[in-house]
């Protein structure tokens, strides 16, 4: 059992690994803790894996998990948590956007008895306007529509206690939204603030497509409001339609001055059609997630690792 595990998801980070490891190890040296580094290679297409294996040769505390393909950032972190052995674990990005020097502060707060200490972004450097804007919008929407308190402007950069790791390992859902799950779990949580740096090298592995899927995972995992939206709009539209029907009948049967109402007919058909499609889409989002959980496939597939298979029963 180590004091601290550092979990680093890696997707095409060849330009960052060396620098990251240097900065991490100099922080760790100052902290005097027994550490293990868990690099999770999430199907990188560059030579990240060779670089990690290079580190393993000279540093016995370096561990790795090598995925058979790209499974996504959240799953990479989940795998790291499954296999790590520390009393607590830090989750950190490999691109040096999360300054490794903060780990000391996170660790000290953990020592004070907090089970979760997350790092909240005071500012974000070097990211596009669109990314910052969508992120801000997403965190605020999520906050409004979920019943749990997911902190805004907070990524996965945080330290979590072994107790939290063990609960996470028992949450088998395929759609990982770790920051939501960790909020849901509870315990004593606190935060520190930091300024998010620019990516050191390479480009973001989060395409807009991946970000959208991530956002939808977060919402569908922690809120039923979209489903309720379908019901509510259904009622509202039916209510309006009811009065229109009365009106139409009145015109047709009583006043008899009906006109060929092509425009209003089209409007009504298109509007109701749109509402129906949105509602079906929302239901589809939930059903597709349910079915992927029912299929019960493994969350990730390993090519190789120098870590021990986690023993699920010994907790
Ligand atoms: N990452 C990953 N799998 C992916 C995409 C990203 O493991 O499919 C890793 C990446 O190597 C980095 C972290 O997740 O360590 C954060 O990703 P990135 O910096 O690309 O996201 P951003 O900071 O732009 O949101
Ligand atoms: Mg980044």
mmCIF file with all atom_site columns, C-alpha atoms and ligand atoms in Angstrom, residues 8-13 16 20 40-44 67 70-74 76-77 92-98 121 124 127 131 196 199 203-207 210-211, ligand 1:
data_model
loop_
_atom_site.group_PDB
_atom_site.id
_atom_site.type_symbol
_atom_site.label_atom_id
_atom_site.label_alt_id
_atom_site.label_comp_id
_atom_site.label_asym_id
_atom_site.label_entity_id
_atom_site.label_seq_id
_atom_site.pdbx_PDB_ins_code
_atom_site.Cartn_x
_atom_site.Cartn_y
_atom_site.Cartn_z
_atom_site.occupancy
_atom_site.B_iso_or_equiv
_atom_site.pdbx_formal_charge
_atom_site.auth_seq_id
_atom_site.auth_comp_id
_atom_site.auth_asym_id
_atom_site.auth_atom_id
_atom_site.pdbx_PDB_model_num
ATOM   1  C CA  . UNK A 1 8   ? -2.354  10.236 -15.366 1.00 0.00 ? 8   UNK A CA  1
ATOM   2  C CA  . UNK A 1 9   ? -4.511  9.510  -18.438 1.00 0.00 ? 9   UNK A CA  1
ATOM   3  C CA  . UNK A 1 10  ? -2.452  9.683  -21.603 1.00 0.00 ? 10  UNK A CA  1
ATOM   4  C CA  . UNK A 1 11  ? -3.712  10.221 -25.118 1.00 0.00 ? 11  UNK A CA  1
ATOM   5  C CA  . UNK A 1 12  ? -1.034  11.382 -27.548 1.00 0.00 ? 12  UNK A CA  1
ATOM   6  C CA  . UNK A 1 13  ? 1.038   13.214 -24.948 1.00 0.00 ? 13  UNK A CA  1
ATOM   7  C CA  . UNK A 1 16  ? 4.546   16.308 -22.327 1.00 0.00 ? 16  UNK A CA  1
ATOM   8  C CA  . UNK A 1 20  ? 5.408   16.202 -16.549 1.00 0.00 ? 20  UNK A CA  1
ATOM   9  C CA  . UNK A 1 40  ? -2.977  4.977  -18.330 1.00 0.00 ? 40  UNK A CA  1
ATOM   10 C CA  . UNK A 1 41  ? -2.240  4.895  -22.024 1.00 0.00 ? 41  UNK A CA  1
ATOM   11 C CA  . UNK A 1 42  ? -5.607  5.404  -23.677 1.00 0.00 ? 42  UNK A CA  1
ATOM   12 C CA  . UNK A 1 43  ? -4.739  4.106  -27.139 1.00 0.00 ? 43  UNK A CA  1
ATOM   13 C CA  . UNK A 1 44  ? -2.265  6.841  -28.025 1.00 0.00 ? 44  UNK A CA  1
ATOM   14 C CA  . UNK A 1 67  ? -5.429  0.041  -23.335 1.00 0.00 ? 67  UNK A CA  1
ATOM   15 C CA  . UNK A 1 70  ? -8.893  4.733  -27.197 1.00 0.00 ? 70  UNK A CA  1
ATOM   16 C CA  . UNK A 1 71  ? -11.662 4.386  -24.622 1.00 0.00 ? 71  UNK A CA  1
ATOM   17 C CA  . UNK A 1 72  ? -11.848 7.999  -23.512 1.00 0.00 ? 72  UNK A CA  1
ATOM   18 C CA  . UNK A 1 73  ? -10.477 10.120 -20.716 1.00 0.00 ? 73  UNK A CA  1
ATOM   19 C CA  . UNK A 1 74  ? -13.027 9.243  -18.034 1.00 0.00 ? 74  UNK A CA  1
ATOM   20 C CA  . UNK A 1 76  ? -8.829  5.898  -18.467 1.00 0.00 ? 76  UNK A CA  1
ATOM   21 C CA  . UNK A 1 77  ? -9.081  7.591  -15.087 1.00 0.00 ? 77  UNK A CA  1
ATOM   22 C CA  . UNK A 1 92  ? -4.082  14.946 -13.046 1.00 0.00 ? 92  UNK A CA  1
ATOM   23 C CA  . UNK A 1 93  ? -3.975  15.772 -16.768 1.00 0.00 ? 93  UNK A CA  1
ATOM   24 C CA  . UNK A 1 94  ? -0.777  14.974 -18.604 1.00 0.00 ? 94  UNK A CA  1
ATOM   25 C CA  . UNK A 1 95  ? -0.596  18.212 -20.551 1.00 0.00 ? 95  UNK A CA  1
ATOM   26 C CA  . UNK A 1 96  ? 0.544   20.319 -17.573 1.00 0.00 ? 96  UNK A CA  1
ATOM   27 C CA  . UNK A 1 97  ? -2.645  22.350 -17.572 1.00 0.00 ? 97  UNK A CA  1
ATOM   28 C CA  . UNK A 1 98  ? -3.015  21.200 -13.995 1.00 0.00 ? 98  UNK A CA  1
ATOM   29 C CA  . UNK A 1 121 ? -10.220 26.849 -11.932 1.00 0.00 ? 121 UNK A CA  1
ATOM   30 C CA  . UNK A 1 124 ? -8.210  29.264 -17.885 1.00 0.00 ? 124 UNK A CA  1
ATOM   31 C CA  . UNK A 1 127 ? -8.174  27.880 -24.575 1.00 0.00 ? 127 UNK A CA  1
ATOM   32 C CA  . UNK A 1 131 ? -14.333 26.031 -25.366 1.00 0.00 ? 131 UNK A CA  1
ATOM   33 C CA  . UNK A 1 196 ? -5.306  26.808 -15.247 1.00 0.00 ? 196 UNK A CA  1
ATOM   34 C CA  . UNK A 1 199 ? -1.380  23.084 -22.623 1.00 0.00 ? 199 UNK A CA  1
ATOM   35 C CA  . UNK A 1 203 ? -3.293  19.434 -29.021 1.00 0.00 ? 203 UNK A CA  1
ATOM   36 C CA  . UNK A 1 204 ? -6.368  18.690 -26.956 1.00 0.00 ? 204 UNK A CA  1
ATOM   37 C CA  . UNK A 1 205 ? -7.592  15.105 -27.200 1.00 0.00 ? 205 UNK A CA  1
ATOM   38 C CA  . UNK A 1 206 ? -11.098 16.350 -26.463 1.00 0.00 ? 206 UNK A CA  1
ATOM   39 C CA  . UNK A 1 207 ? -12.785 16.983 -29.791 1.00 0.00 ? 207 UNK A CA  1
ATOM   40 C CA  . UNK A 1 210 ? -16.145 13.934 -27.327 1.00 0.00 ? 210 UNK A CA  1
ATOM   41 C CA  . UNK A 1 211 ? -17.082 17.009 -25.307 1.00 0.00 ? 211 UNK A CA  1
HETATM 42 N N1  . LIG B 2 .   ? -7.195  12.013 -22.639 1.00 0.00 ? 1   LIG B N1  1
HETATM 43 C C1  . LIG B 2 .   ? -7.413  10.634 -22.677 1.00 0.00 ? 1   LIG B C1  1
HETATM 44 N N2  . LIG B 2 .   ? -8.245  10.107 -23.614 1.00 0.00 ? 1   LIG B N2  1
HETATM 45 C C2  . LIG B 2 .   ? -8.904  10.879 -24.521 1.00 0.00 ? 1   LIG B C2  1
HETATM 46 C C3  . LIG B 2 .   ? -8.715  12.281 -24.476 1.00 0.00 ? 1   LIG B C3  1
HETATM 47 C C4  . LIG B 2 .   ? -7.867  12.824 -23.510 1.00 0.00 ? 1   LIG B C4  1
HETATM 48 O O1  . LIG B 2 .   ? -6.838  9.899  -21.861 1.00 0.00 ? 1   LIG B O1  1
HETATM 49 O O2  . LIG B 2 .   ? -9.630  10.327 -25.350 1.00 0.00 ? 1   LIG B O2  1
HETATM 50 C C5  . LIG B 2 .   ? -6.293  12.586 -21.610 1.00 0.00 ? 1   LIG B C5  1
HETATM 51 C C6  . LIG B 2 .   ? -5.234  13.532 -22.120 1.00 0.00 ? 1   LIG B C6  1
HETATM 52 O O3  . LIG B 2 .   ? -4.053  12.848 -22.484 1.00 0.00 ? 1   LIG B O3  1
HETATM 53 C C7  . LIG B 2 .   ? -5.009  14.452 -20.945 1.00 0.00 ? 1   LIG B C7  1
HETATM 54 C C8  . LIG B 2 .   ? -6.384  14.501 -20.282 1.00 0.00 ? 1   LIG B C8  1
HETATM 55 O O4  . LIG B 2 .   ? -7.084  13.369 -20.746 1.00 0.00 ? 1   LIG B O4  1
HETATM 56 O O5  . LIG B 2 .   ? -4.084  13.925 -20.010 1.00 0.00 ? 1   LIG B O5  1
HETATM 57 C C9  . LIG B 2 .   ? -7.140  15.774 -20.615 1.00 0.00 ? 1   LIG B C9  1
HETATM 58 O O6  . LIG B 2 .   ? -7.337  15.860 -22.017 1.00 0.00 ? 1   LIG B O6  1
HETATM 59 P P1  . LIG B 2 .   ? -7.137  17.183 -22.846 1.00 0.00 ? 1   LIG B P1  1
HETATM 60 O O7  . LIG B 2 .   ? -6.018  18.002 -22.310 1.00 0.00 ? 1   LIG B O7  1
HETATM 61 O O8  . LIG B 2 .   ? -7.028  16.764 -24.275 1.00 0.00 ? 1   LIG B O8  1
HETATM 62 O O9  . LIG B 2 .   ? -8.521  17.905 -22.594 1.00 0.00 ? 1   LIG B O9  1
HETATM 63 P P2  . LIG B 2 .   ? -8.766  19.460 -22.333 1.00 0.00 ? 1   LIG B P2  1
HETATM 64 O O10 . LIG B 2 .   ? -7.797  19.909 -21.304 1.00 0.00 ? 1   LIG B O10 1
HETATM 65 O O11 . LIG B 2 .   ? -8.541  20.108 -23.663 1.00 0.00 ? 1   LIG B O11 1
HETATM 66 O O12 . LIG B 2 .   ? -10.177 19.509 -21.883 1.00 0.00 ? 1   LIG B O12 1
#
